[in-house]
Amino acid sequence: MMNILEHLNKRNGNNGLDRQLYVLADSIIKDVAEHQKRVIKIMPEFDLHDETHLSKVEEIMAKYIGDDILEQLSSIDLFLLLMAAWLHDCGMAPADWELNLLDLTEGIGEYCVCKESICHDAKPEMKHKDAYQFVQGNKDSIYGKTEDVASWLFGDKTEEELVKYLATELIDYQTYRNGYASDLKRVSSLSQFEQINAQIRVNYIRKTHPARAEHYIHNLEKKFCDTIGSNWIKKLLIDLSHICRAHGEDLKYVECLPTLIQYKAGIDANPQFVAMMLRLADIVQFSEDRAPKVLRQATMFDSDYSFNQWLVKDGLNYEIESGIVTYSAFCETPSNYYQLQDYLDWVDDEIVNFQMIKMGWSPIYNLSLKKVVRDNVTYDTDSFMPARGKRFRLEQNNILQLLMGQKLYNSVYDGIRELYQNALDACRCMISRHKAVGKVVEGVIEFGIQEDAHGRYLYCKDNGIGMTQHIIENYLLNIGSSYYKSDAFFRKVSSWNQDFVPVSQFGIGILSCFMIGNRLSITTRSEESNSPISCCIEGPTEYFYYTKPLDADVDELGDTGTLIKVYLKDEYRFYLK
């Protein structure tokens, strides 16, 4: 079976464009192979993201698609598949000037790795103007000569572009590190700081590498234009950057990519198909050869992510035939077995996504993919016997009754205290946010009893920060999950440059209201969402739904705040006054 580059090479005598695409692809592949060697130097604990992985991704794409369909795809389709395979991880190896920039902001108090660092941790991220001036003022220690940057494969071609990019990266990194503010504030030694600092940096590079790859690919414009010499190649390059970014985004991002586009008269391509093939091939390539044992034994692991990634690969291999991938492995421990099974579940999920999203494609792209075959994933029967699908099960109704009962709370009326604590934190957040910009405001919390068409209710109203739809769905409804302990909240508080210790937690607190009520109605407005949001919860085990906000409730809120109505059970309707 031929790989994709060989298929493109087979066509290079057909016309000038086929030849140009092959020459460009071959050149990029050679350059990227050198570039990816930086990954293991920058992050030695990570598995291999070098040319071996990239060539395997290309090979997996070819095996899934098959020679017959590859011969039918356009040359631009083949080119996009090739470039996606080889460029998608280029952001895992940031340039030296980016790493220098990270050095200059890392640090808290007396602890830092770089002596020149401004130790900006747990402080508000810089404004764009300040970040831009910081990069310009430290150009000698960050990037030196602009021409050296411009000569790099993925380098920005002008100093203005470079400074803008680095200023944005500086702000993004400061914002990201503020999600670890509580951990950094607890540091009590340089060695402790160095350990957590290394983990934060590695996690940041890994998490942001798809977006970094998108930027790097944009910077290939001159190389692409010099080889192809047509304006349409710029559009192709933009789509390629989005394809590569898609391997680190959710499915909604992929759904926004075009399914058929004509770059040149008579030559179509499907960027969405290419993105889905990249996502699938990238995660299928999970095997022992990606983390050779000799390299594993010489590696010190600093992050759980890297350790688990390397550990589970021991003895793992795969093969693909007729659209079916079969994995083989011998697992010596239960944790390895279950980690691997969870990973293969992820591969299956991506195959299901492929089958779903392909419904909008031309028939030529309609591959028939099957779920993973796991028959050869075995385990040490002398040590354990796995029982997949068996684990602790929570009887939801019983657990909710336990959480709402007086075994947890001293009184059924403690739910009112929980409402107050939530409102108090929301107001304190609002005060801190305004204090950060020099404004003095007061928090207001009001309780009362009223009636409407739905019955008699206890209400709690505050003028705090309010809630967004994201906070409602991911924290308010997620029992035991606290927004005030999330990375997003720590980043927000750090941007205010205020110390804030919450007294409440979303989840269990709001649930306690059902000790006296059988229905909750919530209307809230925050600065982020601007428009008010209303929702109802019919009971601890019943439905949740959004409603159109009542004008009277919105008027009660003002600019920001939350109004919660607890519709009282019969036994409390007239007891509370």
mmCIF file of N, CA and C in Angstrom, residues 318-362:
data_model
loop_
_atom_site.group_PDB
_atom_site.id
_atom_site.type_symbol
_atom_site.label_atom_id
_atom_site.label_comp_id
_atom_site.label_asym_id
_atom_site.label_seq_id
_atom_site.Cartn_x
_atom_site.Cartn_y
_atom_site.Cartn_z
ATOM 1 N N TYR A 318 -1.047 -1.925 17.474
ATOM 2 C CA TYR A 318 -2.315 -1.920 16.756
ATOM 3 C C TYR A 318 -2.068 -2.274 15.296
ATOM 4 N N GLU A 319 -3.144 -2.646 14.603
ATOM 5 C CA GLU A 319 -3.097 -2.832 13.165
ATOM 6 C C GLU A 319 -4.444 -2.422 12.584
ATOM 7 N N ILE A 320 -4.427 -1.957 11.344
ATOM 8 C CA ILE A 320 -5.648 -1.484 10.685
ATOM 9 C C ILE A 320 -5.840 -2.256 9.394
ATOM 10 N N GLU A 321 -7.042 -2.765 9.222
ATOM 11 C CA GLU A 321 -7.363 -3.492 7.993
ATOM 12 C C GLU A 321 -8.847 -3.332 7.703
ATOM 13 N N SER A 322 -9.152 -2.919 6.482
ATOM 14 C CA SER A 322 -10.540 -2.751 6.024
ATOM 15 C C SER A 322 -11.342 -1.834 6.945
ATOM 16 N N GLY A 323 -10.719 -0.738 7.379
ATOM 17 C CA GLY A 323 -11.430 0.235 8.210
ATOM 18 C C GLY A 323 -11.596 -0.173 9.660
ATOM 19 N N ILE A 324 -10.927 -1.233 10.080
ATOM 20 C CA ILE A 324 -11.045 -1.714 11.463
ATOM 21 C C ILE A 324 -9.666 -1.687 12.122
ATOM 22 N N VAL A 325 -9.590 -1.069 13.298
ATOM 23 C CA VAL A 325 -8.333 -1.031 14.039
ATOM 24 C C VAL A 325 -8.420 -2.039 15.185
ATOM 25 N N THR A 326 -7.399 -2.884 15.280
ATOM 26 C CA THR A 326 -7.319 -3.902 16.321
ATOM 27 C C THR A 326 -6.115 -3.617 17.210
ATOM 28 N N TYR A 327 -6.346 -3.536 18.507
ATOM 29 C CA TYR A 327 -5.263 -3.276 19.464
ATOM 30 C C TYR A 327 -4.853 -4.570 20.163
ATOM 31 N N SER A 328 -3.562 -4.658 20.466
ATOM 32 C CA SER A 328 -3.019 -5.792 21.208
ATOM 33 C C SER A 328 -2.198 -5.249 22.376
ATOM 34 N N ALA A 329 -2.396 -5.837 23.539
ATOM 35 C CA ALA A 329 -1.631 -5.402 24.709
ATOM 36 C C ALA A 329 -1.747 -6.455 25.803
ATOM 37 N N PHE A 330 -0.733 -6.505 26.643
ATOM 38 C CA PHE A 330 -0.779 -7.354 27.839
ATOM 39 C C PHE A 330 -0.634 -6.437 29.039
ATOM 40 N N CYS A 331 -1.679 -6.330 29.839
ATOM 41 C CA CYS A 331 -1.700 -5.412 30.968
ATOM 42 C C CYS A 331 -1.399 -6.164 32.259
ATOM 43 N N GLU A 332 -0.388 -5.699 32.960
ATOM 44 C CA GLU A 332 0.036 -6.371 34.182
ATOM 45 C C GLU A 332 -0.674 -5.851 35.423
ATOM 46 N N THR A 333 -1.287 -4.680 35.333
ATOM 47 C CA THR A 333 -1.976 -4.109 36.496
ATOM 48 C C THR A 333 -3.379 -3.679 36.108
ATOM 49 N N PRO A 334 -4.310 -3.655 37.064
ATOM 50 C CA PRO A 334 -5.667 -3.179 36.778
ATOM 51 C C PRO A 334 -5.704 -1.748 36.275
ATOM 52 N N SER A 335 -4.858 -0.886 36.846
ATOM 53 C CA SER A 335 -4.884 0.519 36.422
ATOM 54 C C SER A 335 -4.506 0.645 34.952
ATOM 55 N N ASN A 336 -3.478 -0.104 34.510
ATOM 56 C CA ASN A 336 -3.103 -0.065 33.097
ATOM 57 C C ASN A 336 -4.237 -0.563 32.210
ATOM 58 N N TYR A 337 -4.872 -1.639 32.641
ATOM 59 C CA TYR A 337 -5.955 -2.221 31.850
ATOM 60 C C TYR A 337 -7.099 -1.227 31.669
ATOM 61 N N TYR A 338 -7.513 -0.626 32.767
ATOM 62 C CA TYR A 338 -8.661 0.281 32.691
ATOM 63 C C TYR A 338 -8.306 1.595 32.003
ATOM 64 N N GLN A 339 -7.081 2.080 32.186
ATOM 65 C CA GLN A 339 -6.666 3.276 31.458
ATOM 66 C C GLN A 339 -6.699 3.026 29.959
ATOM 67 N N LEU A 340 -6.222 1.872 29.554
ATOM 68 C CA LEU A 340 -6.226 1.539 28.136
ATOM 69 C C LEU A 340 -7.657 1.411 27.611
ATOM 70 N N GLN A 341 -8.518 0.744 28.359
ATOM 71 C CA GLN A 341 -9.903 0.605 27.931
ATOM 72 C C GLN A 341 -10.586 1.968 27.814
ATOM 73 N N ASP A 342 -10.309 2.861 28.741
ATOM 74 C CA ASP A 342 -10.873 4.209 28.665
ATOM 75 C C ASP A 342 -10.378 4.932 27.412
ATOM 76 N N TYR A 343 -9.093 4.732 27.110
ATOM 77 C CA TYR A 343 -8.531 5.367 25.916
ATOM 78 C C TYR A 343 -9.208 4.822 24.652
ATOM 79 N N LEU A 344 -9.387 3.516 24.591
ATOM 80 C CA LEU A 344 -10.029 2.917 23.419
ATOM 81 C C LEU A 344 -11.492 3.342 23.313
ATOM 82 N N ASP A 345 -12.118 3.630 24.438
ATOM 83 C CA ASP A 345 -13.465 4.211 24.404
ATOM 84 C C ASP A 345 -13.439 5.562 23.695
ATOM 85 N N TRP A 346 -12.389 6.325 23.948
ATOM 86 C CA TRP A 346 -12.221 7.633 23.296
ATOM 87 C C TRP A 346 -12.084 7.435 21.778
ATOM 88 N N VAL A 347 -11.303 6.459 21.360
ATOM 89 C CA VAL A 347 -11.167 6.182 19.925
ATOM 90 C C VAL A 347 -12.529 5.820 19.337
ATOM 91 N N ASP A 348 -13.270 4.980 20.044
ATOM 92 C CA ASP A 348 -14.610 4.614 19.577
ATOM 93 C C ASP A 348 -15.512 5.837 19.451
ATOM 94 N N ASP A 349 -15.441 6.729 20.424
ATOM 95 C CA ASP A 349 -16.255 7.949 20.374
ATOM 96 C C ASP A 349 -15.920 8.773 19.132
ATOM 97 N N GLU A 350 -14.629 8.841 18.802
ATOM 98 C CA GLU A 350 -14.220 9.630 17.634
ATOM 99 C C GLU A 350 -14.697 8.971 16.338
ATOM 100 N N ILE A 351 -14.724 7.639 16.319
ATOM 101 C CA ILE A 351 -15.251 6.922 15.152
ATOM 102 C C ILE A 351 -16.745 7.210 14.995
ATOM 103 N N VAL A 352 -17.470 7.230 16.114
ATOM 104 C CA VAL A 352 -18.899 7.573 16.074
ATOM 105 C C VAL A 352 -19.085 9.008 15.568
ATOM 106 N N ASN A 353 -18.248 9.918 16.037
ATOM 107 C CA ASN A 353 -18.313 11.303 15.547
ATOM 108 C C ASN A 353 -18.106 11.360 14.038
ATOM 109 N N PHE A 354 -17.144 10.585 13.546
ATOM 110 C CA PHE A 354 -16.862 10.538 12.111
ATOM 111 C C PHE A 354 -18.102 10.063 11.353
ATOM 112 N N GLN A 355 -18.706 8.986 11.826
ATOM 113 C CA GLN A 355 -19.865 8.425 11.150
ATOM 114 C C GLN A 355 -21.034 9.410 11.135
ATOM 115 N N MET A 356 -21.135 10.200 12.189
ATOM 116 C CA MET A 356 -22.226 11.165 12.278
ATOM 117 C C MET A 356 -21.995 12.364 11.355
ATOM 118 N N ILE A 357 -20.782 12.902 11.371
ATOM 119 C CA ILE A 357 -20.514 14.135 10.646
ATOM 120 C C ILE A 357 -20.385 13.909 9.138
ATOM 121 N N LYS A 358 -20.085 12.672 8.725
ATOM 122 C CA LYS A 358 -19.889 12.393 7.304
ATOM 123 C C LYS A 358 -21.197 12.439 6.508
ATOM 124 N N MET A 359 -22.327 12.506 7.204
ATOM 125 C CA MET A 359 -23.621 12.480 6.528
ATOM 126 C C MET A 359 -23.802 13.661 5.586
ATOM 127 N N GLY A 360 -23.049 14.731 5.797
ATOM 128 C CA GLY A 360 -23.169 15.903 4.936
ATOM 129 C C GLY A 360 -22.147 15.957 3.822
ATOM 130 N N TRP A 361 -21.387 14.885 3.617
ATOM 131 C CA TRP A 361 -20.306 14.906 2.645
ATOM 132 C C TRP A 361 -20.717 14.286 1.313
ATOM 133 N N SER A 362 -19.909 14.578 0.309
ATOM 134 C CA SER A 362 -20.045 13.918 -0.991
ATOM 135 C C SER A 362 -19.741 12.429 -0.821
#
